[in-house]
CSV table of C-alpha atoms and ligand atoms in Angstrom, one decimal:
chain,number,residue,atom,x,y,z
A,1,UNK,CA,1.8,-10.6,138.6
A,2,UNK,CA,3.8,-8.3,141.0
A,3,UNK,CA,6.5,-9.4,143.0
A,4,UNK,CA,4.6,-8.6,146.1
A,5,UNK,CA,1.7,-10.8,145.0
A,6,UNK,CA,4.2,-13.6,143.9
A,7,UNK,CA,5.8,-13.4,147.3
A,8,UNK,CA,2.3,-13.7,149.0
A,9,UNK,CA,1.4,-16.7,146.6
A,10,UNK,CA,4.7,-18.4,147.6
A,11,UNK,CA,4.2,-17.9,151.3
A,12,UNK,CA,0.6,-19.3,150.9
A,13,UNK,CA,2.1,-22.2,149.0
A,14,UNK,CA,4.5,-23.1,151.6
A,15,UNK,CA,2.1,-22.7,154.3
A,16,UNK,CA,-0.1,-25.0,152.5
A,17,UNK,CA,2.5,-27.6,151.9
A,18,UNK,CA,2.6,-28.1,155.7
A,19,UNK,CA,-1.1,-28.9,155.8
A,20,UNK,CA,-1.2,-32.5,157.0
A,21,UNK,CA,-4.3,-33.3,155.4
A,22,UNK,CA,-3.5,-31.6,152.0
A,23,UNK,CA,-3.9,-34.3,149.4
A,24,UNK,CA,-0.6,-35.0,147.7
A,25,UNK,CA,-0.7,-34.6,143.8
A,26,UNK,CA,1.5,-35.0,140.7
A,27,UNK,CA,0.4,-33.0,137.5
A,28,UNK,CA,1.3,-34.2,134.1
A,29,UNK,CA,0.2,-31.9,131.2
A,30,UNK,CA,0.8,-30.5,127.8
A,31,UNK,CA,-0.2,-26.9,128.0
A,32,UNK,CA,-2.2,-26.4,126.0
A,33,UNK,CA,-4.8,-23.7,126.4
A,34,UNK,CA,-7.2,-25.8,128.3
A,35,UNK,CA,-4.4,-27.2,130.4
A,36,UNK,CA,-3.6,-23.7,131.3
A,37,UNK,CA,-7.2,-23.1,132.5
A,38,UNK,CA,-7.1,-26.4,134.4
A,39,UNK,CA,-3.8,-25.3,136.2
A,40,UNK,CA,-5.4,-21.8,137.1
A,41,UNK,CA,-8.3,-23.6,138.8
A,42,UNK,CA,-5.8,-26.0,140.7
A,43,UNK,CA,-3.8,-22.9,141.7
A,44,UNK,CA,-7.1,-21.7,143.5
A,45,UNK,CA,-7.0,-24.9,145.7
A,46,UNK,CA,-3.5,-25.1,147.1
A,47,UNK,CA,-5.0,-25.2,150.7
A,48,UNK,CA,-6.6,-28.5,149.7
A,49,UNK,CA,-4.0,-29.8,147.4
A,50,UNK,CA,-0.2,-30.3,147.9
A,51,UNK,CA,1.3,-30.1,144.5
A,52,UNK,CA,4.4,-32.2,144.9
A,53,UNK,CA,5.5,-32.1,141.3
A,54,UNK,CA,4.4,-30.7,137.8
A,55,UNK,CA,5.6,-32.7,134.6
A,56,UNK,CA,5.3,-31.8,130.9
A,57,UNK,CA,4.7,-34.1,128.1
A,58,UNK,CA,4.7,-33.8,124.4
A,59,UNK,CA,1.1,-33.5,123.1
A,60,UNK,CA,-0.5,-30.3,121.9
A,61,UNK,CA,2.8,-28.9,121.0
A,62,UNK,CA,6.5,-30.3,121.2
A,63,UNK,CA,8.0,-31.0,124.6
A,64,UNK,CA,10.1,-27.9,124.5
A,65,UNK,CA,7.1,-25.6,124.2
A,66,UNK,CA,5.0,-27.5,126.8
A,67,UNK,CA,7.9,-27.5,129.2
A,68,UNK,CA,8.4,-23.6,128.8
A,69,UNK,CA,4.6,-23.1,129.3
A,70,UNK,CA,4.8,-25.3,132.5
A,71,UNK,CA,7.7,-23.2,133.7
A,72,UNK,CA,5.5,-20.0,133.2
A,73,UNK,CA,2.9,-21.6,135.5
A,74,UNK,CA,5.2,-22.6,137.9
A,75,UNK,CA,6.7,-19.0,138.0
A,76,UNK,CA,3.3,-17.2,138.3
A,77,UNK,CA,1.0,-19.8,140.0
A,78,UNK,CA,2.9,-22.3,141.8
A,79,UNK,CA,6.0,-20.7,143.0
A,80,UNK,CA,8.4,-23.0,144.7
A,81,UNK,CA,6.9,-26.1,143.0
A,82,UNK,CA,9.0,-28.8,141.8
A,83,UNK,CA,8.8,-29.4,138.0
A,84,UNK,CA,10.3,-31.8,135.5
A,85,UNK,CA,10.4,-32.4,131.7
A,86,UNK,CA,8.8,-35.3,130.4
A,87,UNK,CA,8.6,-37.5,127.2
A,88,UNK,CA,9.5,-36.1,123.9
A,89,UNK,CA,7.6,-38.7,121.9
A,90,UNK,CA,5.1,-41.5,122.2
A,91,UNK,CA,5.9,-44.9,123.3
A,92,UNK,CA,5.4,-46.4,119.7
A,93,UNK,CA,3.8,-44.0,117.5
A,94,UNK,CA,6.3,-42.3,115.2
A,95,UNK,CA,5.6,-38.4,114.7
A,96,UNK,CA,1.8,-38.3,115.7
A,97,UNK,CA,-0.1,-35.1,114.8
A,98,UNK,CA,0.2,-32.4,117.5
A,99,UNK,CA,-2.6,-30.0,118.1
A,100,UNK,CA,-0.9,-26.6,117.4
A,101,UNK,CA,-3.7,-25.9,114.8
A,102,UNK,CA,-5.9,-25.5,118.0
A,103,UNK,CA,-3.6,-24.1,120.6
A,104,UNK,CA,-1.1,-22.3,118.2
A,105,UNK,CA,2.6,-22.8,117.8
A,106,UNK,CA,3.0,-21.1,121.4
A,107,UNK,CA,0.6,-23.9,122.9
A,108,UNK,CA,-1.2,-20.9,124.6
A,109,UNK,CA,-2.7,-19.2,121.8
A,110,UNK,CA,-1.6,-15.4,121.8
A,111,UNK,CA,0.6,-15.9,124.8
A,112,UNK,CA,4.0,-16.4,123.7
A,113,UNK,CA,5.7,-16.8,127.1
A,114,UNK,CA,9.2,-17.3,125.6
A,115,UNK,CA,12.2,-18.7,127.2
A,116,UNK,CA,11.8,-19.2,131.0
A,117,UNK,CA,14.3,-19.5,133.9
A,118,UNK,CA,12.3,-21.6,136.3
A,119,UNK,CA,14.5,-24.7,137.3
A,120,UNK,CA,13.4,-27.7,135.5
A,121,UNK,CA,14.4,-31.3,136.3
A,122,UNK,CA,15.5,-33.3,133.3
A,123,UNK,CA,13.5,-36.3,133.8
A,124,UNK,CA,9.9,-36.4,134.8
A,125,UNK,CA,9.7,-40.4,135.2
A,126,UNK,CA,12.6,-40.2,137.8
A,127,UNK,CA,11.0,-37.3,139.5
A,128,UNK,CA,7.6,-39.0,139.6
A,129,UNK,CA,9.1,-42.0,141.2
A,130,UNK,CA,11.1,-39.9,143.6
A,131,UNK,CA,7.9,-38.2,145.0
A,132,UNK,CA,6.1,-41.5,145.2
A,133,UNK,CA,9.1,-43.2,147.1
A,134,UNK,CA,9.2,-40.4,149.5
A,135,UNK,CA,5.4,-39.6,150.2
A,136,UNK,CA,4.0,-40.8,153.5
A,137,UNK,CA,0.5,-41.4,151.8
A,138,UNK,CA,-0.5,-42.5,148.3
A,139,UNK,CA,-0.5,-39.8,145.7
A,140,UNK,CA,-3.1,-38.8,143.3
A,141,UNK,CA,-1.9,-38.3,139.7
A,142,UNK,CA,-3.7,-35.8,137.6
A,143,UNK,CA,-3.0,-36.2,133.8
A,144,UNK,CA,-4.1,-33.5,131.3
A,145,UNK,CA,-2.1,-34.8,128.1
A,146,UNK,CA,-1.0,-38.1,126.5
A,147,UNK,CA,-0.2,-40.8,129.3
A,148,UNK,CA,3.4,-41.5,127.9
A,149,UNK,CA,5.1,-40.4,131.2
A,150,UNK,CA,2.5,-42.4,133.4
A,151,UNK,CA,3.0,-45.5,131.1
A,152,UNK,CA,6.8,-45.3,131.5
A,153,UNK,CA,6.4,-44.8,135.4
A,154,UNK,CA,4.4,-47.9,135.9
A,155,UNK,CA,6.7,-49.9,133.5
A,156,UNK,CA,9.9,-48.9,135.1
A,157,UNK,CA,8.8,-48.7,138.8
A,158,UNK,CA,6.0,-51.4,139.1
A,159,UNK,CA,6.7,-51.5,142.9
A,160,UNK,CA,5.5,-48.0,143.2
A,161,UNK,CA,2.0,-48.4,141.8
A,162,UNK,CA,0.6,-49.1,145.2
A,163,UNK,CA,1.9,-45.4,146.0
A,164,UNK,CA,-0.4,-44.2,143.1
A,165,UNK,CA,-3.9,-43.5,144.8
A,166,UNK,CA,-5.8,-43.0,141.6
A,167,UNK,CA,-5.3,-41.1,138.2
A,168,UNK,CA,-7.6,-38.3,137.5
A,169,UNK,CA,-7.2,-38.1,133.7
A,170,UNK,CA,-8.7,-36.3,130.8
A,171,UNK,CA,-8.5,-38.8,128.0
A,172,UNK,CA,-10.7,-40.9,125.7
A,173,UNK,CA,-14.1,-41.0,124.4
A,174,UNK,CA,-17.2,-43.0,125.4
A,175,UNK,CA,-18.3,-44.2,121.8
A,176,UNK,CA,-15.3,-44.6,119.4
A,177,UNK,CA,-15.8,-41.1,118.1
A,178,UNK,CA,-12.9,-38.4,118.3
A,179,UNK,CA,-11.8,-35.1,117.9
A,180,UNK,CA,-8.5,-35.1,116.4
A,181,UNK,CA,-9.7,-37.8,114.1
A,182,UNK,CA,-13.1,-39.3,113.5
A,183,UNK,CA,-12.2,-42.1,115.9
A,184,UNK,CA,-10.1,-40.9,118.6
A,185,UNK,CA,-9.8,-38.2,121.2
A,186,UNK,CA,-6.4,-36.3,121.2
A,187,UNK,CA,-4.6,-37.6,124.3
A,188,UNK,CA,-5.6,-41.1,123.4
A,189,UNK,CA,-4.7,-40.7,119.7
A,190,UNK,CA,-1.2,-39.2,120.4
A,191,UNK,CA,-0.1,-42.3,122.5
A,192,UNK,CA,-2.5,-45.1,122.3
A,193,UNK,CA,0.0,-48.0,123.6
A,194,UNK,CA,0.4,-45.8,126.8
A,195,UNK,CA,-3.2,-45.3,127.4
A,196,UNK,CA,-3.7,-49.0,126.8
A,197,UNK,CA,-0.7,-50.1,129.2
A,198,UNK,CA,-2.1,-47.6,131.9
A,199,UNK,CA,-5.6,-49.0,131.7
A,200,UNK,CA,-4.3,-52.7,132.3
A,201,UNK,CA,-1.7,-51.5,134.7
A,202,UNK,CA,-3.9,-52.1,137.8
A,203,UNK,CA,-4.0,-48.4,138.7
A,204,UNK,CA,-7.7,-46.9,139.2
A,205,UNK,CA,-8.5,-44.3,136.6
A,206,UNK,CA,-11.1,-41.5,137.0
A,207,UNK,CA,-11.8,-40.5,133.3
A,208,UNK,CA,-13.0,-37.1,132.1
A,209,UNK,CA,-13.9,-38.2,128.5
A,210,UNK,CA,-14.1,-36.0,125.5
A,211,UNK,CA,-17.8,-36.0,125.6
A,212,UNK,CA,-17.8,-34.2,128.9
A,213,UNK,CA,-15.8,-31.3,127.4
A,214,UNK,CA,-17.9,-31.2,124.3
A,215,UNK,CA,-21.0,-31.0,126.6
A,216,UNK,CA,-19.6,-28.0,128.7
A,217,UNK,CA,-18.5,-26.1,126.0
A,218,UNK,CA,-18.9,-22.4,126.9
A,219,UNK,CA,-20.4,-19.7,124.4
A,220,UNK,CA,-17.8,-17.3,123.5
A,221,UNK,CA,-20.5,-14.5,124.2
A,222,UNK,CA,-20.2,-15.7,127.9
A,223,UNK,CA,-16.5,-15.3,128.1
A,224,UNK,CA,-16.9,-11.8,126.4
A,225,UNK,CA,-19.5,-10.8,129.1
A,226,UNK,CA,-17.3,-11.6,132.0
A,227,UNK,CA,-15.7,-8.4,133.6
A,228,UNK,CA,-11.9,-7.8,133.0
A,229,UNK,CA,-11.1,-6.6,136.6
A,230,UNK,CA,-7.4,-7.8,136.8
A,231,UNK,CA,-4.6,-9.6,134.9
A,232,UNK,CA,-6.0,-12.9,135.5
A,233,UNK,CA,-9.5,-12.1,134.0
A,234,UNK,CA,-7.6,-10.8,131.0
A,235,UNK,CA,-5.3,-13.9,130.8
A,236,UNK,CA,-8.4,-16.2,130.8
A,237,UNK,CA,-10.2,-14.1,128.1
A,238,UNK,CA,-7.2,-14.0,125.7
A,239,UNK,CA,-6.9,-17.8,126.3
A,240,UNK,CA,-10.4,-18.3,125.4
A,241,UNK,CA,-10.2,-16.1,122.4
A,242,UNK,CA,-7.1,-17.8,121.2
A,243,UNK,CA,-8.4,-21.3,120.8
A,244,UNK,CA,-9.0,-22.3,117.1
A,245,UNK,CA,-12.2,-23.9,117.8
A,246,UNK,CA,-12.9,-27.0,115.9
A,247,UNK,CA,-16.2,-28.3,117.6
A,248,UNK,CA,-18.5,-25.5,117.6
A,249,UNK,CA,-17.3,-22.0,116.3
A,250,UNK,CA,-19.6,-20.2,118.6
A,251,UNK,CA,-18.3,-21.8,121.8
A,252,UNK,CA,-15.1,-22.5,123.5
A,253,UNK,CA,-14.5,-26.3,124.1
A,254,UNK,CA,-12.3,-26.8,127.0
A,255,UNK,CA,-11.5,-30.4,128.2
A,256,UNK,CA,-9.1,-30.4,130.9
A,257,UNK,CA,-10.8,-28.2,133.5
A,258,UNK,CA,-13.5,-30.9,133.9
A,259,UNK,CA,-10.6,-32.9,135.5
A,260,UNK,CA,-9.7,-30.3,138.3
A,261,UNK,CA,-13.5,-29.3,138.8
A,262,UNK,CA,-14.3,-33.2,139.2
A,263,UNK,CA,-11.8,-33.2,142.1
A,264,UNK,CA,-12.6,-30.1,143.8
A,265,UNK,CA,-16.4,-30.3,143.2
A,266,UNK,CA,-17.2,-33.9,142.8
A,267,UNK,CA,-21.0,-33.2,143.6
A,268,UNK,CA,-21.4,-31.8,140.1
A,269,UNK,CA,-20.8,-35.2,138.7
A,270,UNK,CA,-21.6,-38.8,138.9
A,271,UNK,CA,-18.7,-41.2,139.0
A,272,UNK,CA,-19.7,-44.3,137.2
A,273,UNK,CA,-17.9,-47.5,137.3
A,274,UNK,CA,-16.7,-48.5,133.8
A,275,UNK,CA,-14.5,-50.5,131.6
A,276,UNK,CA,-12.3,-49.1,129.0
A,277,UNK,CA,-11.2,-50.5,125.6
A,278,UNK,CA,-8.3,-48.9,123.9
A,279,UNK,CA,-7.6,-49.8,120.1
A,280,UNK,CA,-3.9,-49.7,119.3
A,281,UNK,CA,-4.0,-51.1,115.8
A,282,UNK,CA,-2.4,-48.6,113.2
A,283,UNK,CA,-5.4,-47.4,111.5
A,284,UNK,CA,-7.5,-47.0,114.6
A,285,UNK,CA,-4.9,-46.3,117.3
A,286,UNK,CA,-6.4,-44.1,120.0
A,287,UNK,CA,-10.2,-45.3,119.4
A,288,UNK,CA,-11.8,-46.0,122.8
A,289,UNK,CA,-15.0,-47.4,123.8
A,290,UNK,CA,-15.9,-46.7,127.5
A,291,UNK,CA,-18.7,-49.0,129.0
A,292,UNK,CA,-20.5,-48.6,132.2
A,293,UNK,CA,-20.2,-51.6,134.2
A,294,UNK,CA,-21.0,-52.0,138.0
A,295,UNK,CA,-18.0,-54.3,138.3
A,296,UNK,CA,-15.7,-51.9,136.4
A,297,UNK,CA,-12.3,-51.1,137.8
A,298,UNK,CA,-12.3,-47.3,136.6
A,299,UNK,CA,-14.7,-44.5,136.9
A,300,UNK,CA,-15.9,-42.2,134.4
A,301,UNK,CA,-17.3,-38.6,135.1
A,302,UNK,CA,-20.7,-37.7,133.9
A,303,UNK,CA,-22.2,-34.2,134.4
A,304,UNK,CA,-25.2,-34.1,136.7
A,305,UNK,CA,-26.3,-30.8,135.3
A,306,UNK,CA,-24.7,-29.6,132.2
A,307,UNK,CA,-25.9,-25.9,132.4
A,308,UNK,CA,-25.0,-25.7,136.2
A,309,UNK,CA,-21.5,-27.1,135.5
A,310,UNK,CA,-20.9,-25.0,132.5
A,311,UNK,CA,-21.8,-21.9,134.8
A,312,UNK,CA,-19.6,-23.1,137.6
A,313,UNK,CA,-16.6,-23.7,135.3
A,314,UNK,CA,-17.0,-20.2,133.6
A,315,UNK,CA,-17.3,-18.5,137.1
A,316,UNK,CA,-14.4,-20.5,138.6
A,317,UNK,CA,-12.1,-19.5,135.7
A,318,UNK,CA,-12.8,-15.8,136.8
A,319,UNK,CA,-12.2,-16.6,140.4
A,320,UNK,CA,-15.8,-16.0,141.3
A,321,UNK,CA,-16.5,-19.3,143.1
A,322,UNK,CA,-15.7,-20.5,146.5
A,323,UNK,CA,-15.0,-24.1,146.4
B,401,RIB,O1,-8.7,-34.0,123.5
B,401,RIB,C1,-8.5,-33.1,124.4
B,401,RIB,C2,-7.2,-33.1,125.1
B,401,RIB,O2,-6.1,-33.1,124.1
B,401,RIB,C3,-7.0,-31.9,126.1
B,401,RIB,O3,-6.2,-32.2,127.0
B,401,RIB,C4,-6.1,-31.0,125.2
B,401,RIB,O4,-5.3,-30.1,125.9
B,401,RIB,C5,-5.4,-32.0,124.4
B,401,RIB,O5,-4.2,-32.5,125.2
B,402,CA,CA1,-4.1,-31.2,127.5
């Protein structure tokens, strides 16, 4: 991105930060090819959202790589945003498998962003607490990786839970099936104790479950057909081509974007009250069963029209949608 366009983006970002009705957000992510796509979609909506903080967590790749990728996004798509480094490991699990077989050692497939110089605060939990303390209104948390950071936040700062409006989160599975193991979705598998703790903490979750990403997987041919008019188009195409697909080799299965699209285009989904059961026993850690319940404390996203949603996500990635 040229310096001029960076400067314009920075000015737009600063102007938007003063929008009184902009929704304050904290983002927690483990970029991650689909995290990258989700962050792109969010960066198109800075007039509606005031991103107060972006945090990294270990997950798809080790914390130093997810942090480096987060810095790349701060530099190119969220200039001026505050960022902080999160948890290096899960709460309890020792050496959970990461997903670099899917996302590459770089975490962003063919994009090796390399060392970055964007300033990073050393402790994501302290930074999250600082944002919550100083926010005039409750803050929406958006999580695209394991919930280790959020679990630590609610343990260490229980008095700040009422400053968390809700947590839009890509995690879990409806039916006890998984994508990293037969029984668990990756973000849940990586830190099941964190997920279980956050579910029981009293904060409201809006869940984007694994099934939604599987249902909205986009044919690789559809990505190939999209015109490549600028750097962003090319960035999206290379990210899509870089995923080492495990669900359906003819498609690109991207989970995290449904969390952002659920926020900016809620009319494309039903949000169904539900209960969430997270298994933490060693042999099934991360397995989840999400049951629809009119008295449920949390909500789960369900696509109203899968084909319409797939089309929207693809077009939005190439900046062809007006939100
Ligand atoms: O199961 C998919 C989730 O795990 C996505 O958030 C992906 O980026 C990985 O973090
Ligand atoms: Ca992720």
